Coordinates of C-alpha atoms in Angstrom, one line a residue:
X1 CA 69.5 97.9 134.9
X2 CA 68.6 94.4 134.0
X3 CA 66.5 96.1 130.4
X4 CA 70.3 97.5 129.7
X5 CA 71.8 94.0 130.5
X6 CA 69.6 92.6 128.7
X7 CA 70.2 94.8 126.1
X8 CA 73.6 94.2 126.1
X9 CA 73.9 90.3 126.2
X10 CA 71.5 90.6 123.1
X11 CA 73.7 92.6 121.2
X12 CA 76.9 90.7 121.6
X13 CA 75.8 87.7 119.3
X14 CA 74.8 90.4 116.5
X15 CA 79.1 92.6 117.3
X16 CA 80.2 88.9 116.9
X17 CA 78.1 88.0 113.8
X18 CA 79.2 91.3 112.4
X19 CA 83.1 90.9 113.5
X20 CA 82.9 87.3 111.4
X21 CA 80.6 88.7 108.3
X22 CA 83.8 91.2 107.8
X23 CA 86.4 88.9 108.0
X24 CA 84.3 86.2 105.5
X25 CA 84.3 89.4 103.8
X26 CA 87.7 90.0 103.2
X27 CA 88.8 86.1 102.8
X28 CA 86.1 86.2 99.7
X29 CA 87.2 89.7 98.1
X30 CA 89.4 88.8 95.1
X31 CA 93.1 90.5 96.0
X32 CA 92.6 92.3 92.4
X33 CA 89.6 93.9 93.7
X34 CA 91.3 95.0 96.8
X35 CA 94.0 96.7 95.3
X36 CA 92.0 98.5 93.0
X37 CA 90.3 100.2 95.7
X38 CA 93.7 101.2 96.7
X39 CA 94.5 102.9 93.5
X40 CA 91.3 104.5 93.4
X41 CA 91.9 105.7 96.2
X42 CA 95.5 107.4 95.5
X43 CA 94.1 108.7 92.5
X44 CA 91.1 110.4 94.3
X45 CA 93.1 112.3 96.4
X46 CA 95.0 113.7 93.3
X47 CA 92.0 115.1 92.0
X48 CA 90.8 116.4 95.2
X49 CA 94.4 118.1 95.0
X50 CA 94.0 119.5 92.1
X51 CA 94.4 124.1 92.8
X52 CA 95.1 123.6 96.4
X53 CA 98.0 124.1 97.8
X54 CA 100.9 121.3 98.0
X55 CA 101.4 121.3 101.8
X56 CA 97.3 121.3 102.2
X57 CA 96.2 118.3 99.7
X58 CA 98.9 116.0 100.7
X59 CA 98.0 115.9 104.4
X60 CA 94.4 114.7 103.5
X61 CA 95.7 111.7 102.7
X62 CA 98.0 110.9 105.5
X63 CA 97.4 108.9 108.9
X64 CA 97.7 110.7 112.0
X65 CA 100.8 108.3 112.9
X66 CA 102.4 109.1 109.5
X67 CA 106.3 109.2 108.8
X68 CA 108.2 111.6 106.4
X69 CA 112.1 111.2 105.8
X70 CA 113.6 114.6 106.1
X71 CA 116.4 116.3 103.8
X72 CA 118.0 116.7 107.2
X73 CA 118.3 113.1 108.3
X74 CA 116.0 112.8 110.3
X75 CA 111.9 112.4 110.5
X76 CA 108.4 113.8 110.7
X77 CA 106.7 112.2 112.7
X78 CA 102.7 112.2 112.8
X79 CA 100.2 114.7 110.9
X80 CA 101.1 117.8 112.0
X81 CA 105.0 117.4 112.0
X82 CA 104.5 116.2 108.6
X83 CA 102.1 119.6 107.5
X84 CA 105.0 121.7 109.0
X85 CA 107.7 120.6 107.3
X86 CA 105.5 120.2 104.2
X87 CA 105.3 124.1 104.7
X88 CA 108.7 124.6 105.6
X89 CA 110.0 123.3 102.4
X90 CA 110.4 126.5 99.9
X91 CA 109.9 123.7 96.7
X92 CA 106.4 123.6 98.0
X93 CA 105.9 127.4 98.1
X94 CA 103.0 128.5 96.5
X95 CA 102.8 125.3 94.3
X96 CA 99.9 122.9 94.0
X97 CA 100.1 119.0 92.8
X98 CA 98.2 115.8 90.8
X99 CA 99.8 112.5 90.6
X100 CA 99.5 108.9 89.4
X101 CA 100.0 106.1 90.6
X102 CA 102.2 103.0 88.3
X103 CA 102.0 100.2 90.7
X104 CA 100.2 99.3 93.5
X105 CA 100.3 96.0 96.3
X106 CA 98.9 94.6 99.3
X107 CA 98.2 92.9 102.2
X108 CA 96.9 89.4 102.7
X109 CA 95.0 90.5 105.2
X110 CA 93.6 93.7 103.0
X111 CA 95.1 96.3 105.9
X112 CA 98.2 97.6 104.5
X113 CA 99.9 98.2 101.0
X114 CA 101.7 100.7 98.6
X115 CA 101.4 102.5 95.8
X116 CA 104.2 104.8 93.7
X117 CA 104.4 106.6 90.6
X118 CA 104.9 110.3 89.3
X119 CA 103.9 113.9 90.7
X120 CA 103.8 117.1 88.7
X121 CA 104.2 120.0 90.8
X122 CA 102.9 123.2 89.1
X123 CA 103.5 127.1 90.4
X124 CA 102.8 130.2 89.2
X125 CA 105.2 131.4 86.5
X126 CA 107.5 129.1 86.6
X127 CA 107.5 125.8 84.7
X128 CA 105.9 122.3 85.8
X129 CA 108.3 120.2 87.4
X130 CA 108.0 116.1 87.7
X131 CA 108.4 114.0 91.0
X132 CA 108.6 110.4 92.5
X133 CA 106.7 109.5 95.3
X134 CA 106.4 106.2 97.1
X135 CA 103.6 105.9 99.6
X136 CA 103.0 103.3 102.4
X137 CA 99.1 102.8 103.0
X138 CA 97.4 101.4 106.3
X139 CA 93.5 100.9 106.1
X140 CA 91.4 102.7 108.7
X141 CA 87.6 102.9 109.4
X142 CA 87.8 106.0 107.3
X143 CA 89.2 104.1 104.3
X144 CA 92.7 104.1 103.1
X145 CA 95.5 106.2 104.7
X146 CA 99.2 107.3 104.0
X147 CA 101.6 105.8 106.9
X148 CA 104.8 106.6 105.1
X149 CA 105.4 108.7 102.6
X150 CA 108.4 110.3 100.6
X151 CA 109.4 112.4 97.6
X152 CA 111.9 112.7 95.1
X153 CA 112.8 114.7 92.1
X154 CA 112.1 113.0 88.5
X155 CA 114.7 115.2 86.4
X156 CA 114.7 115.1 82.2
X157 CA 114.4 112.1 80.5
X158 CA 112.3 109.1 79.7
X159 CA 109.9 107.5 82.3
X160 CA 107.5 104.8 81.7
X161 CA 103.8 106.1 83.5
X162 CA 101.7 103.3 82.4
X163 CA 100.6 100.9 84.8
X164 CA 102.3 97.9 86.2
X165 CA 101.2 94.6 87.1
X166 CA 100.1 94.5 91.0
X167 CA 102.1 93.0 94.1
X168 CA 98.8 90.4 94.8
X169 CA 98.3 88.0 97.8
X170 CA 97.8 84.5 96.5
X171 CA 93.9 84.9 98.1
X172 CA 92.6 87.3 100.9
X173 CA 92.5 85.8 104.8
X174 CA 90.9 87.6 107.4
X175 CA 93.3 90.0 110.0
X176 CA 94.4 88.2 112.7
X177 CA 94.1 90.1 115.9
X178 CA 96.6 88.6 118.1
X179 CA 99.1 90.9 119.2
X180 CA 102.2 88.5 119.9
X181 CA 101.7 87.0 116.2
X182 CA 101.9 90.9 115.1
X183 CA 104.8 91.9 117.4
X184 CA 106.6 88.5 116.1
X185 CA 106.3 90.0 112.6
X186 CA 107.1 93.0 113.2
X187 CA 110.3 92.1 115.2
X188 CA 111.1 89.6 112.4
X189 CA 111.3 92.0 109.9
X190 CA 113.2 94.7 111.8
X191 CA 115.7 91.9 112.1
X192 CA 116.3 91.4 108.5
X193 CA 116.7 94.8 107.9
X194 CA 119.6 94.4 110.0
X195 CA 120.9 91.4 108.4
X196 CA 120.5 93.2 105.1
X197 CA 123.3 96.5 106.5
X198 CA 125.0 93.4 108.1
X199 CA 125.3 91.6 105.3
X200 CA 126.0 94.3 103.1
X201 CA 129.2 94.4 105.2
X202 CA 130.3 91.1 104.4
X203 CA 129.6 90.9 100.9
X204 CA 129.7 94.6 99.2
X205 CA 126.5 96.7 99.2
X206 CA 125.8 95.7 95.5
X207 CA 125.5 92.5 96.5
X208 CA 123.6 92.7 99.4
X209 CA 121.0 94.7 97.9
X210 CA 120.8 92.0 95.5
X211 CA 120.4 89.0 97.8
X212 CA 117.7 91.0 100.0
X213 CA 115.7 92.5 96.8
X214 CA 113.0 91.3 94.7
X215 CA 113.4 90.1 91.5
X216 CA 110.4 92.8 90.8
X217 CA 111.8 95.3 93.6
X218 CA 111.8 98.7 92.9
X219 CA 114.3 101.5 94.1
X220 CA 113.7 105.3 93.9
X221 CA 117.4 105.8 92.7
X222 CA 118.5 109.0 91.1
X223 CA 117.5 109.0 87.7
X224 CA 114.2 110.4 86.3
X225 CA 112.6 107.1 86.1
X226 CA 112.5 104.3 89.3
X227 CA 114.8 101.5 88.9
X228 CA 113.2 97.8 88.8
X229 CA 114.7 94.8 89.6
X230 CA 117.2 93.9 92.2
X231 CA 119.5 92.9 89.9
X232 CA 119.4 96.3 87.7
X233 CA 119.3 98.0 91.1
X234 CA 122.6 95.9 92.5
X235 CA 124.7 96.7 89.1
X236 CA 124.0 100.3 90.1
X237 CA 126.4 100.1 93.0
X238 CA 130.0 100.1 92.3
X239 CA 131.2 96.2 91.8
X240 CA 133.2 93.9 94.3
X241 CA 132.5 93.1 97.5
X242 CA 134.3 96.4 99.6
X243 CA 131.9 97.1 102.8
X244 CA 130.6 100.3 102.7
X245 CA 131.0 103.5 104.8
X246 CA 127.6 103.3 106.2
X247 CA 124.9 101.0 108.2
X248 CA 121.3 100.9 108.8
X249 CA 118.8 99.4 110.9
X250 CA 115.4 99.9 111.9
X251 CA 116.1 101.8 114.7
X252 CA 112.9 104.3 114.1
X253 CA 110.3 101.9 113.6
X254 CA 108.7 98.9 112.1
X255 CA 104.6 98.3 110.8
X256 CA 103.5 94.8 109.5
X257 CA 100.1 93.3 108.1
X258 CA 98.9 90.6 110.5
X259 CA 98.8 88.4 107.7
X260 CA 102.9 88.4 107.8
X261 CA 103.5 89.1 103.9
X262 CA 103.5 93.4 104.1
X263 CA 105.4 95.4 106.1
X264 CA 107.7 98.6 106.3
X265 CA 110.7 99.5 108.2
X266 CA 112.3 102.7 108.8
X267 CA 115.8 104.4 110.1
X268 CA 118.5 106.0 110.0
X269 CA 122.0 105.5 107.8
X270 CA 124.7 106.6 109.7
X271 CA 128.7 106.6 108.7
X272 CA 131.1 104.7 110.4
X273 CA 133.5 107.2 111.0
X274 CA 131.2 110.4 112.1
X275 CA 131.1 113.0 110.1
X276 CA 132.8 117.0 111.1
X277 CA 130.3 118.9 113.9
X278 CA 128.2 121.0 111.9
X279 CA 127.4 117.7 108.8
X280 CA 124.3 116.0 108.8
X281 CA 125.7 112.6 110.0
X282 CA 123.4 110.2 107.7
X283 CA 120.0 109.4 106.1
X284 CA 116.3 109.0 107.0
X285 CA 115.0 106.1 105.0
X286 CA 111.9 103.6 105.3
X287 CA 111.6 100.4 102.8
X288 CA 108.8 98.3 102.2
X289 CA 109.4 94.5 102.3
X290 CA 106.8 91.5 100.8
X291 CA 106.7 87.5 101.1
X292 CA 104.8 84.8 99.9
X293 CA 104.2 83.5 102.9
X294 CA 105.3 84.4 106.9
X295 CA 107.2 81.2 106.5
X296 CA 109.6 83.1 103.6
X297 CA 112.2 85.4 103.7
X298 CA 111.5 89.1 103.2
X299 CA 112.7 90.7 100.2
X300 CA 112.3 94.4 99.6
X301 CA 110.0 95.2 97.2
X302 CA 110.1 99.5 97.0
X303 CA 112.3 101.6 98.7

């Protein structure tokens, strides 16, 4: 018994020397280093994708707490919710994927970040269709992982697939470990996604999207391409400052970088007046938010 505690008091100055290497680690990587790995990673999965089957190569990529907005309104939530309704989707019949990445950012801390770009989906006989995707990332022992993740169709027409500048940290810091700083973030930003549906019924929901976006902010939207820019992506709602029929809040959940500057939200949209029995009564959404520092406001930069 006293070998083993021996044993053990000897090895706690080498799990502490090893817990403060990784974090002079991280404070030293350059943040363009770090979110290279990122897209390296994204587009390693691709080609491991490459002949398997949609609903199988996606889930190799995804965390075991993942999220997946439904058609139906609601979410998947966790791995194998999110492999069934893969599976249950008929677009994904018998069809296998590849995609790229056109931007990528991350965490000060080097634990979280996003990437999102385009998706071909190819099946048998029929003719290759294009796809948006925006993916929310959270790093693990294992490497990179999908926390969030969501789809959407990329119809004819012009998109632009070459690679845009990166959301960077100023520099790297270490992770900060204590919970209440983590669960002050995270409470912080599920508060101004609030503010942002509040708002939004104050000043019009062109507006709103506007004040709460980034000026290099990117929305899914409907067309083929994404949409940059909270200000192209305000004019895209109808003008004038009438509140809309809906509001949000991040009633579903909430992750955040302990560094404070990275996080993602996500909900439900529901209609003031409800909807006939029978309707789906809103939307599933998650948005990703970015600051400069945990002293400035959140703005949304990908949703």
């Amino acid at each position: 018994m006293k070998l083993v505690a021996l044993l053990i008091v000897a090895a706690v100055p080498a799990l502490a020397s090893c817990a403060v290497n990784s974090a002079a680690t991280v404070a030293q990587a350059d943040p363009q280093a770090v979110v290279d790995g990122l897209l390296a990673t994204d587009r390693a999965f691709s080609a491991q994708a490459a002949g398997k089957p949609l609903a199988a190569a996606l889930p190799a990529m995804f965390d075991d707490t993942v999220i997946l907005p439904l058609p139906t309104g609601t979410f998947a939530t966790g791995r194998e919710a999110a492999i069934a309704a893969l599976n249950a989707n008929p677009v994904n019949a018998g069809a296998s994927a590849q995609w790229a990445p056109v931007r990528a950012g991350i965490s000060a801390d080097g634990t979280q970040g996003f990437t999102y770009g385009f998706m071909t989906v190819r099946a048998a006989g029929k003719p290759d269709v294009r796809a948006k995707y925006l993916a929310y990332w959270v790093k693990r022992p294992e490497g990179w992982r999908v926390a969030a993740y969501k789809r959407a169709a990329s119809g004819p027409g012009d998109v632009q697939t070459q690679l845009r500048a990166a959301a960077l940290p100023a520099r790297m810091i270490p992770p900060n470990s204590d919970a209440r700083t983590i669960d002050a973030y995270r409470a912080g930003l599920a508060a101004n996604e609030k503010a942002f549906s509040d708002q939004s019924q104050i000043i019009g929901i062109g507006p709103a999207f506007l004040e709460f976006g980034a000026e290099d902010a990117m929305n899914m939207g409907p067309g083929p391409d994404f949409t940059f820019g909270n200000q192209t992506i305000s004019s895209g709602f109808p003008p004038g400052n009438k509140p809309p029929p809906f509001y949000w809040s991040a009633d579903a959940g909430a992750l955040v970088a302990s560094s404070g500057d990275l996080g993602v939200t996500w909900g439900l949209i529901r209609p003031h007046v409800p909807r006939p029995a029978g309707e789906r009564q809103g939307g599933a959404f998650f948005t990703i938010w970015r600051r400069a520092t945990p002293q400035a406001p959140w703005r949304y930069i990908a949703e």
